[in-house]
């Protein structure tokens, strides 16, 4: 029997086999004399024993005599399985004579009044490969096409199709027969099966039938409509002249009630026609699917199809008109759907509809502000802010519409959206001079409502840098003074604490003084408390409610605001000196600024706040007080001009990167649409139909085959790449069995192609490669045993499943028996195969805010000490990037210069969606010769421990390779 004939259709779990010894005689007695249940159990045992290779030829006539005539449905089901697995031919390949009796029994079953028996018998006939058995049954099979029940007719069509495909001589008129059946059939499933057969057996008849009912396509069942779409796709790709004939049919199927049919029809329509009308109809169909479908996975898949349409240069203009329709997908609560929708809308927006887009986003912002308690609301608002920010960068004229809406976020208690608004405001106030008064006035308006330290610090810096003119400067200082509260702060807080203490004493009718109170401990001794310690121990709920926001932050110990406040006040004071000529007002302004700063410093050094002020902040306050006291022109220039220049330089770098990305995208689009003079011409005569139905250039195929690049992957065409580079030697050359493995990694799978060579003069029996894994690897299939002749070789393949991104190890041994030997099995231990993590890591990008957020969230950190012989900082960074497949997020311009240190952030993602962060901090040691190696650390952070450790091991290994 050939390999093609030994196909097994049925797999049965044999765990139910009893341990009781069962022989042929017992089974024969149970089948002959047992009741229905006993016969059923006996037949099950026969089936399982046959599957396990037992030869039970003596039971054949017993089964035919006692079980085949049975009317029990369970026995009939089991008999279908039995005849499928039972060998129907003898050793010479001739049909057994007993099968004639079986054939007669199934002819009766095909005429049985029960429709289930008829249908199941027809399905069984699809699995037979002996035309001698099928030929006597053909009249009965034909008659089943006219049965009253659709179950029988449906399976009859399948049986005829299978028989026609395998043995067309038994029913040469099958296409004509099925075509007549199809014209008179009413049941949807039967029509679908018949139409499928015509598509594969006689496509012309299928097209003729479709032509007769093309106007009634909308009334068909969805399963038949899907088959029609498949037929039109194949026909139109094979013969483009047929497109005009059937494209109207695809248009009609876009209105189908089935979502699956509409999706397939839209995809087919786009491939058949590039006309704007067809693209618009398909895009609108996709949009309706996104809005109406409840499954988020379906929404994401359809959004990907819209992105593919957008990437086509001819279709992009059509989709630009549908931007507002695409935004309807934001009704989905899923964050990933919303993110992909906003990205798509942002890519498609043009100057004609950007105003409508911004107004729609404003409404979404308002709606999201009213939704509370949802986990993704804050992240969704952050996405809206980023999209509006990108709109203003792309179309500066929309800034006037966006700014007032986004400013409201600064008073938000959540930092996600407010931080993005802050970045936008900083960029807008610097780039858009015409909108600067509006932005500053709005910032001063929302300043008292800000309740987040990080946001308040950024707003202080922006106001201190860009507030100009006497009026606006005075207004800024007034707002700061209100937010700081009554000065000096220490005395005010002491009075407040003392006043509250008196109230408490009066309520408890005690006579202690407010400045110090005497308390009794558990031991009976007296304890004296000062106002400072009282302020620290009191809850202060009432005072906290009455304190201004800036003072409350200081009392909570958030003195990071002190640096921003001191810098802002210093800048404003120096600018006030230039705009106000009156010396008295100048001195008054300077004095008030110095009073605020000194009061903050005094408060930080006292015991009143929850946390004392840091030395860095004290130094910053001291420097600013010194600058205000001296009023040096050099320091004034640094504060008023140099700081803004640094920001301008940063924004220029980012703008340059964005322009480079836009130029690359435009160049790609131009390359897709433009036709160069030396481009090859495709002749229709040289195009042949491929198996998939597409057209392939025979000239290109023959040329590729000639140069040896046919069937090669892109990376394999690299002349420096070689398959031998991934071969791992598993055993030594002197071992009785030599083995080596080629490790092929394909996304989530690892395929080991192991070569085994018998280096002895003996025949090795049951030679087996036993493998085991360490890490998140799982062995999918075990290699089967082999028999190796002397000095013979063989190839064995094993598949390993990868579950996560971390270094894995595959280990094992080879065991075998020697012919004629009486000793135990021989064993050869294999070398370990190390799976490289770099095959699963790809460079990726993220924003600075996202990097900082992930850096704070990821719990696993691996700190690697730099140990290399490289002396150049930038070269070492590029070496790390090449070794780890990570991308440097720090701009290239920020890494230049002759500085003695370098700091850069790296980012990468695995194919499993895991993120990996790294921070490189290296320096040239001071006082050492020029060729001294760099020193420093590399910190790696990841969500999983395995990824952090594996990346650290990779970096350590790459550093060792650089050593001489």
Short mmCIF file of C-alpha atoms in Angstrom, two decimals, residues 479-881:
data_model
loop_
_atom_site.label_atom_id
_atom_site.label_comp_id
_atom_site.label_asym_id
_atom_site.label_seq_id
_atom_site.Cartn_x
_atom_site.Cartn_y
_atom_site.Cartn_z
CA UNK A 479 -0.81 84.75 41.02
CA UNK A 480 2.36 83.33 42.59
CA UNK A 481 1.85 85.43 45.69
CA UNK A 482 -1.74 84.21 46.01
CA UNK A 483 -0.60 80.62 45.61
CA UNK A 484 2.18 81.02 48.19
CA UNK A 485 -0.05 82.72 50.74
CA UNK A 486 0.83 85.09 53.55
CA UNK A 487 4.54 85.81 54.06
CA UNK A 488 6.72 84.95 55.84
CA UNK A 489 5.44 81.40 55.72
CA UNK A 490 7.14 80.00 58.86
CA UNK A 491 5.67 82.60 61.19
CA UNK A 492 2.25 82.21 59.60
CA UNK A 493 2.30 78.45 59.99
CA UNK A 494 3.45 78.75 63.61
CA UNK A 495 0.58 81.13 64.37
CA UNK A 496 -1.83 78.80 62.64
CA UNK A 497 -0.58 75.83 64.63
CA UNK A 498 -0.67 77.79 67.86
CA UNK A 499 -4.19 79.06 67.20
CA UNK A 500 -5.48 75.57 66.59
CA UNK A 501 -3.79 74.40 69.78
CA UNK A 502 -5.63 77.05 71.81
CA UNK A 503 -8.94 75.99 70.32
CA UNK A 504 -8.23 72.45 71.27
CA UNK A 505 -7.27 73.45 74.80
CA UNK A 506 -10.49 75.42 75.27
CA UNK A 507 -12.53 72.47 74.09
CA UNK A 508 -10.80 70.11 76.51
CA UNK A 509 -10.72 72.79 79.29
CA UNK A 510 -6.97 72.68 79.68
CA UNK A 511 -4.79 75.59 80.81
CA UNK A 512 -1.59 74.98 78.89
CA UNK A 513 -0.13 77.73 76.74
CA UNK A 514 -0.41 77.58 72.98
CA UNK A 515 3.35 77.87 72.31
CA UNK A 516 4.19 74.82 74.42
CA UNK A 517 1.94 72.28 76.08
CA UNK A 518 2.71 69.75 78.78
CA UNK A 519 1.59 66.18 78.17
CA UNK A 520 1.60 63.16 80.48
CA UNK A 521 3.06 59.91 79.18
CA UNK A 522 2.01 56.36 80.11
CA UNK A 523 4.82 56.28 82.67
CA UNK A 524 3.40 59.30 84.49
CA UNK A 525 6.17 61.76 83.46
CA UNK A 526 5.69 65.19 81.87
CA UNK A 527 6.66 65.87 78.24
CA UNK A 528 7.04 69.34 76.71
CA UNK A 529 6.05 69.88 73.07
CA UNK A 530 6.99 72.88 70.95
CA UNK A 531 4.91 74.40 68.21
CA UNK A 532 7.18 72.80 65.57
CA UNK A 533 6.47 69.26 66.75
CA UNK A 534 2.83 70.04 67.30
CA UNK A 535 2.52 71.08 63.68
CA UNK A 536 4.07 67.79 62.59
CA UNK A 537 1.81 65.59 64.73
CA UNK A 538 -1.49 67.33 64.00
CA UNK A 539 -3.63 66.17 61.18
CA UNK A 540 -4.22 69.71 60.05
CA UNK A 541 -7.32 68.95 58.00
CA UNK A 542 -8.74 72.40 58.49
CA UNK A 543 -5.48 74.18 57.74
CA UNK A 544 -4.90 72.08 54.63
CA UNK A 545 -8.23 73.13 53.24
CA UNK A 546 -7.43 76.79 53.82
CA UNK A 547 -3.87 76.73 52.50
CA UNK A 548 -3.14 78.00 48.96
CA UNK A 549 -2.00 75.29 46.51
CA UNK A 550 1.71 76.19 46.29
CA UNK A 551 2.07 76.47 50.05
CA UNK A 552 0.26 73.16 50.52
CA UNK A 553 2.77 71.45 48.22
CA UNK A 554 5.63 72.93 50.25
CA UNK A 555 4.06 71.75 53.50
CA UNK A 556 3.75 68.26 52.00
CA UNK A 557 7.48 68.30 51.33
CA UNK A 558 7.33 68.71 47.51
CA UNK A 559 10.21 71.16 47.27
CA UNK A 560 10.96 70.22 43.67
CA UNK A 561 8.70 73.18 42.93
CA UNK A 562 11.15 75.48 44.70
CA UNK A 563 13.67 75.25 41.85
CA UNK A 564 11.09 76.08 39.17
CA UNK A 565 9.65 78.89 41.30
CA UNK A 566 13.06 80.45 41.98
CA UNK A 567 14.09 80.31 38.29
CA UNK A 568 10.76 81.75 37.12
CA UNK A 569 10.76 84.60 39.63
CA UNK A 570 14.38 85.43 38.78
CA UNK A 571 13.65 85.57 35.06
CA UNK A 572 10.59 87.74 35.62
CA UNK A 573 12.48 90.08 37.92
CA UNK A 574 15.32 90.53 35.42
CA UNK A 575 12.82 91.23 32.63
CA UNK A 576 10.94 93.66 34.85
CA UNK A 577 14.14 95.64 35.24
CA UNK A 578 14.28 96.07 31.48
CA UNK A 579 10.61 97.01 30.98
CA UNK A 580 10.01 99.29 34.01
CA UNK A 581 12.21 102.45 34.25
CA UNK A 582 11.07 103.42 37.76
CA UNK A 583 13.85 102.48 40.29
CA UNK A 584 11.42 102.33 43.21
CA UNK A 585 9.17 99.83 41.45
CA UNK A 586 12.23 97.86 40.41
CA UNK A 587 13.50 97.61 43.98
CA UNK A 588 10.04 96.77 45.26
CA UNK A 589 9.66 93.96 42.72
CA UNK A 590 13.10 92.54 43.45
CA UNK A 591 12.49 92.71 47.19
CA UNK A 592 9.19 90.89 46.95
CA UNK A 593 10.74 88.15 44.79
CA UNK A 594 13.61 87.73 47.25
CA UNK A 595 11.14 87.63 50.15
CA UNK A 596 9.22 84.77 48.51
CA UNK A 597 12.38 82.78 47.82
CA UNK A 598 13.91 83.31 51.24
CA UNK A 599 10.61 82.44 52.89
CA UNK A 600 10.49 79.14 50.93
CA UNK A 601 14.08 78.37 52.00
CA UNK A 602 13.29 79.14 55.64
CA UNK A 603 10.19 76.94 55.52
CA UNK A 604 12.17 74.07 54.03
CA UNK A 605 14.78 74.21 56.78
CA UNK A 606 12.19 74.27 59.55
CA UNK A 607 10.46 71.20 60.96
CA UNK A 608 7.06 72.23 59.71
CA UNK A 609 6.94 70.40 56.31
CA UNK A 610 6.55 66.64 56.17
CA UNK A 611 9.89 66.36 54.34
CA UNK A 612 12.81 68.79 54.59
CA UNK A 613 14.15 70.62 51.56
CA UNK A 614 17.07 69.00 49.70
CA UNK A 615 20.53 70.53 49.39
CA UNK A 616 20.12 70.89 45.62
CA UNK A 617 17.04 73.04 46.01
CA UNK A 618 18.77 75.16 48.68
CA UNK A 619 21.67 75.73 46.27
CA UNK A 620 19.26 76.74 43.53
CA UNK A 621 17.44 79.19 45.82
CA UNK A 622 20.74 80.61 47.01
CA UNK A 623 22.00 81.16 43.46
CA UNK A 624 18.78 82.90 42.44
CA UNK A 625 18.90 85.16 45.52
CA UNK A 626 22.51 85.99 44.67
CA UNK A 627 21.57 86.85 41.06
CA UNK A 628 18.72 89.09 42.22
CA UNK A 629 20.97 90.85 44.71
CA UNK A 630 23.91 91.42 42.29
CA UNK A 631 21.95 92.02 39.04
CA UNK A 632 24.92 91.01 36.92
CA UNK A 633 24.49 91.50 33.14
CA UNK A 634 26.10 88.14 32.29
CA UNK A 635 23.78 86.25 34.60
CA UNK A 636 20.83 88.25 33.31
CA UNK A 637 21.63 87.18 29.75
CA UNK A 638 21.88 83.53 30.81
CA UNK A 639 18.52 83.60 32.57
CA UNK A 640 16.65 85.61 29.94
CA UNK A 641 18.14 84.28 26.67
CA UNK A 642 20.21 81.10 26.98
CA UNK A 643 17.45 78.97 28.53
CA UNK A 644 15.07 79.68 25.65
CA UNK A 645 17.85 78.89 23.20
CA UNK A 646 18.22 75.40 24.67
CA UNK A 647 14.50 74.74 24.21
CA UNK A 648 14.65 76.08 20.67
CA UNK A 649 17.53 73.72 19.90
CA UNK A 650 15.58 70.72 21.27
CA UNK A 651 12.48 71.55 19.22
CA UNK A 652 14.57 72.02 16.10
CA UNK A 653 16.06 68.54 16.51
CA UNK A 654 12.60 67.00 16.87
CA UNK A 655 11.26 68.96 13.90
CA UNK A 656 14.20 67.78 11.79
CA UNK A 657 13.50 64.14 12.73
CA UNK A 658 9.83 64.52 11.84
CA UNK A 659 10.66 66.12 8.50
CA UNK A 660 13.05 63.26 7.68
CA UNK A 661 10.32 60.71 8.44
CA UNK A 662 7.82 62.61 6.27
CA UNK A 663 10.27 62.77 3.37
CA UNK A 664 10.92 59.04 3.62
CA UNK A 665 7.17 58.32 3.59
CA UNK A 666 6.62 60.62 0.61
CA UNK A 667 9.55 59.06 -1.22
CA UNK A 668 8.05 55.62 -0.66
CA UNK A 669 4.67 56.73 -2.02
CA UNK A 670 6.34 58.31 -5.04
CA UNK A 671 8.29 55.13 -5.72
CA UNK A 672 5.04 53.15 -5.73
CA UNK A 673 3.29 55.42 -8.22
CA UNK A 674 6.06 56.77 -10.40
CA UNK A 675 7.23 54.84 -13.43
CA UNK A 676 10.91 55.13 -14.21
CA UNK A 677 12.25 55.05 -17.80
CA UNK A 678 14.29 51.91 -17.12
CA UNK A 679 11.51 49.96 -15.38
CA UNK A 680 10.83 46.55 -16.96
CA UNK A 681 7.66 46.06 -18.99
CA UNK A 682 5.33 43.23 -18.03
CA UNK A 683 3.90 41.43 -21.07
CA UNK A 684 0.62 39.61 -20.59
CA UNK A 685 1.84 36.73 -22.74
CA UNK A 686 4.64 36.05 -20.25
CA UNK A 687 2.30 35.96 -17.27
CA UNK A 688 0.97 32.59 -16.22
CA UNK A 689 -1.59 31.65 -13.63
CA UNK A 690 -0.10 30.47 -10.37
CA UNK A 691 -1.67 27.91 -8.05
CA UNK A 692 -3.10 30.63 -5.82
CA UNK A 693 -4.88 32.24 -8.77
CA UNK A 694 -2.51 35.19 -9.06
CA UNK A 695 -0.34 35.97 -12.05
CA UNK A 696 3.39 35.39 -12.00
CA UNK A 697 6.03 36.65 -14.38
CA UNK A 698 7.63 33.58 -15.97
CA UNK A 699 10.65 35.58 -17.11
CA UNK A 700 11.34 36.77 -13.56
CA UNK A 701 10.86 33.24 -12.23
CA UNK A 702 13.29 31.74 -14.73
CA UNK A 703 15.83 34.49 -14.02
CA UNK A 704 15.54 33.90 -10.26
CA UNK A 705 15.96 30.17 -10.76
CA UNK A 706 19.03 30.77 -12.90
CA UNK A 707 20.79 32.88 -10.29
CA UNK A 708 19.71 30.58 -7.47
CA UNK A 709 17.53 33.04 -5.54
CA UNK A 710 14.21 31.32 -6.18
CA UNK A 711 12.43 30.10 -3.02
CA UNK A 712 14.93 31.97 -0.87
CA UNK A 713 14.01 34.35 1.88
CA UNK A 714 15.11 37.93 1.72
CA UNK A 715 17.74 37.51 4.41
CA UNK A 716 19.01 34.31 2.78
CA UNK A 717 19.84 36.19 -0.40
CA UNK A 718 22.56 38.03 1.43
CA UNK A 719 25.82 36.58 0.08
CA UNK A 720 27.43 36.90 3.51
CA UNK A 721 24.66 34.87 5.14
CA UNK A 722 25.08 31.12 5.27
CA UNK A 723 23.02 28.29 6.67
CA UNK A 724 26.20 26.82 8.08
CA UNK A 725 26.43 29.72 10.54
CA UNK A 726 23.48 28.27 12.46
CA UNK A 727 24.75 24.69 12.61
CA UNK A 728 25.50 23.47 16.13
CA UNK A 729 27.72 20.46 16.73
CA UNK A 730 26.02 18.15 19.23
CA UNK A 731 28.57 15.32 19.62
CA UNK A 732 32.29 14.81 19.10
CA UNK A 733 33.92 13.39 15.99
CA UNK A 734 35.15 10.35 17.95
CA UNK A 735 31.73 9.42 19.35
CA UNK A 736 30.09 6.29 17.88
CA UNK A 737 27.21 8.50 16.70
CA UNK A 738 28.01 11.93 15.32
CA UNK A 739 25.21 14.54 15.40
CA UNK A 740 24.82 18.17 14.42
CA UNK A 741 21.73 20.36 14.27
CA UNK A 742 20.62 23.28 12.15
CA UNK A 743 18.50 25.61 14.30
CA UNK A 744 15.79 27.30 12.22
CA UNK A 745 13.76 29.95 14.10
CA UNK A 746 10.40 30.96 12.66
CA UNK A 747 8.58 33.42 14.95
CA UNK A 748 7.02 31.25 17.67
CA UNK A 749 8.54 27.95 16.52
CA UNK A 750 12.03 26.47 16.52
CA UNK A 751 12.70 23.63 14.11
CA UNK A 752 15.75 21.48 14.78
CA UNK A 753 17.08 19.64 11.72
CA UNK A 754 19.38 17.03 13.27
CA UNK A 755 21.86 15.07 11.16
CA UNK A 756 22.81 11.69 12.69
CA UNK A 757 25.77 9.69 11.35
CA UNK A 758 26.54 6.10 12.37
CA UNK A 759 30.35 6.01 12.62
CA UNK A 760 30.51 2.34 13.65
CA UNK A 761 30.45 -0.91 11.69
CA UNK A 762 27.36 -2.13 13.53
CA UNK A 763 23.69 -1.66 12.74
CA UNK A 764 22.12 0.67 15.28
CA UNK A 765 18.53 -0.17 16.17
CA UNK A 766 15.97 2.09 17.90
CA UNK A 767 18.33 5.05 17.51
CA UNK A 768 16.41 7.86 19.20
CA UNK A 769 17.19 11.52 19.84
CA UNK A 770 15.79 12.31 23.29
CA UNK A 771 15.42 16.08 23.81
CA UNK A 772 14.43 18.20 26.80
CA UNK A 773 14.09 21.97 27.24
CA UNK A 774 14.94 24.52 29.89
CA UNK A 775 13.10 27.83 30.04
CA UNK A 776 9.87 28.82 28.32
CA UNK A 777 10.33 26.23 25.58
CA UNK A 778 8.07 23.28 24.94
CA UNK A 779 8.89 20.23 22.82
CA UNK A 780 5.98 19.79 20.41
CA UNK A 781 6.88 16.43 18.85
CA UNK A 782 9.34 13.72 19.81
CA UNK A 783 11.61 12.39 17.07
CA UNK A 784 10.75 8.84 16.03
CA UNK A 785 13.27 5.97 16.40
CA UNK A 786 15.47 5.03 13.47
CA UNK A 787 17.52 2.04 12.35
CA UNK A 788 20.93 3.04 10.99
CA UNK A 789 23.03 0.75 8.84
CA UNK A 790 26.82 0.81 9.30
CA UNK A 791 28.23 4.21 8.36
CA UNK A 792 24.75 5.37 7.35
CA UNK A 793 23.22 8.75 8.13
CA UNK A 794 19.73 10.19 8.55
CA UNK A 795 17.95 13.48 9.23
CA UNK A 796 15.53 13.95 12.09
CA UNK A 797 13.34 17.00 12.67
CA UNK A 798 11.97 18.21 15.99
CA UNK A 799 9.73 21.22 16.70
CA UNK A 800 9.94 23.39 19.81
CA UNK A 801 7.34 25.98 20.82
CA UNK A 802 8.51 29.31 22.26
CA UNK A 803 6.33 30.94 24.92
CA UNK A 804 8.24 34.10 25.92
CA UNK A 805 11.34 36.14 25.22
CA UNK A 806 14.16 34.71 27.24
CA UNK A 807 17.23 32.60 26.67
CA UNK A 808 16.32 28.93 26.36
CA UNK A 809 18.38 25.77 26.37
CA UNK A 810 17.69 22.50 24.54
CA UNK A 811 19.62 19.48 25.80
CA UNK A 812 19.38 15.70 25.56
CA UNK A 813 21.11 12.55 24.37
CA UNK A 814 21.09 9.86 21.70
CA UNK A 815 20.23 6.30 22.76
CA UNK A 816 20.50 3.19 20.59
CA UNK A 817 20.77 -0.60 20.62
CA UNK A 818 23.49 -2.56 18.83
CA UNK A 819 22.40 -5.65 16.86
CA UNK A 820 23.35 -8.84 18.67
CA UNK A 821 24.49 -7.11 21.83
CA UNK A 822 23.10 -8.17 25.19
CA UNK A 823 24.17 -5.11 27.18
CA UNK A 824 22.00 -2.16 28.15
CA UNK A 825 21.17 0.63 25.74
CA UNK A 826 24.06 2.83 24.67
CA UNK A 827 23.89 6.57 25.28
CA UNK A 828 25.68 9.61 23.81
CA UNK A 829 25.17 12.92 25.63
CA UNK A 830 24.53 15.93 23.39
CA UNK A 831 25.94 19.42 23.74
CA UNK A 832 23.43 22.06 24.83
CA UNK A 833 21.74 24.22 22.18
CA UNK A 834 21.38 27.82 23.36
CA UNK A 835 18.46 29.73 21.84
CA UNK A 836 19.45 33.34 21.21
CA UNK A 837 17.04 35.99 22.49
CA UNK A 838 18.05 38.30 19.65
CA UNK A 839 15.95 36.30 17.20
CA UNK A 840 12.82 37.52 19.02
CA UNK A 841 13.73 41.16 19.71
CA UNK A 842 13.11 43.94 17.19
CA UNK A 843 13.92 47.67 17.38
CA UNK A 844 10.96 49.88 18.27
CA UNK A 845 10.19 53.47 19.20
CA UNK A 846 8.18 55.20 21.91
CA UNK A 847 7.84 58.73 23.23
CA UNK A 848 9.87 60.09 26.12
CA UNK A 849 6.78 60.16 28.34
CA UNK A 850 5.96 56.53 27.55
CA UNK A 851 9.58 55.52 28.22
CA UNK A 852 9.56 57.23 31.64
CA UNK A 853 6.20 55.69 32.49
CA UNK A 854 7.35 52.18 31.59
CA UNK A 855 10.64 52.76 33.41
CA UNK A 856 8.69 53.49 36.57
CA UNK A 857 6.26 50.59 36.13
CA UNK A 858 8.62 47.74 35.20
CA UNK A 859 9.69 45.87 38.29
CA UNK A 860 12.69 43.87 37.01
CA UNK A 861 16.02 45.65 36.63
CA UNK A 862 19.41 44.24 35.64
CA UNK A 863 22.46 46.45 36.10
CA UNK A 864 25.40 45.53 33.87
CA UNK A 865 28.86 46.98 34.45
CA UNK A 866 30.66 48.14 31.32
CA UNK A 867 33.80 46.04 30.81
CA UNK A 868 35.28 46.54 27.35
CA UNK A 869 38.42 47.61 25.55
CA UNK A 870 36.66 50.25 23.41
CA UNK A 871 37.70 53.82 24.16
CA UNK A 872 35.17 55.79 22.09
CA UNK A 873 31.79 56.47 23.71
CA UNK A 874 29.71 56.65 20.52
CA UNK A 875 31.34 53.57 19.00
CA UNK A 876 30.58 51.57 22.15
CA UNK A 877 26.94 52.72 22.01
CA UNK A 878 26.62 51.61 18.37
CA UNK A 879 28.19 48.28 19.28
CA UNK A 880 25.57 47.77 22.02
CA UNK A 881 22.75 48.70 19.59
#
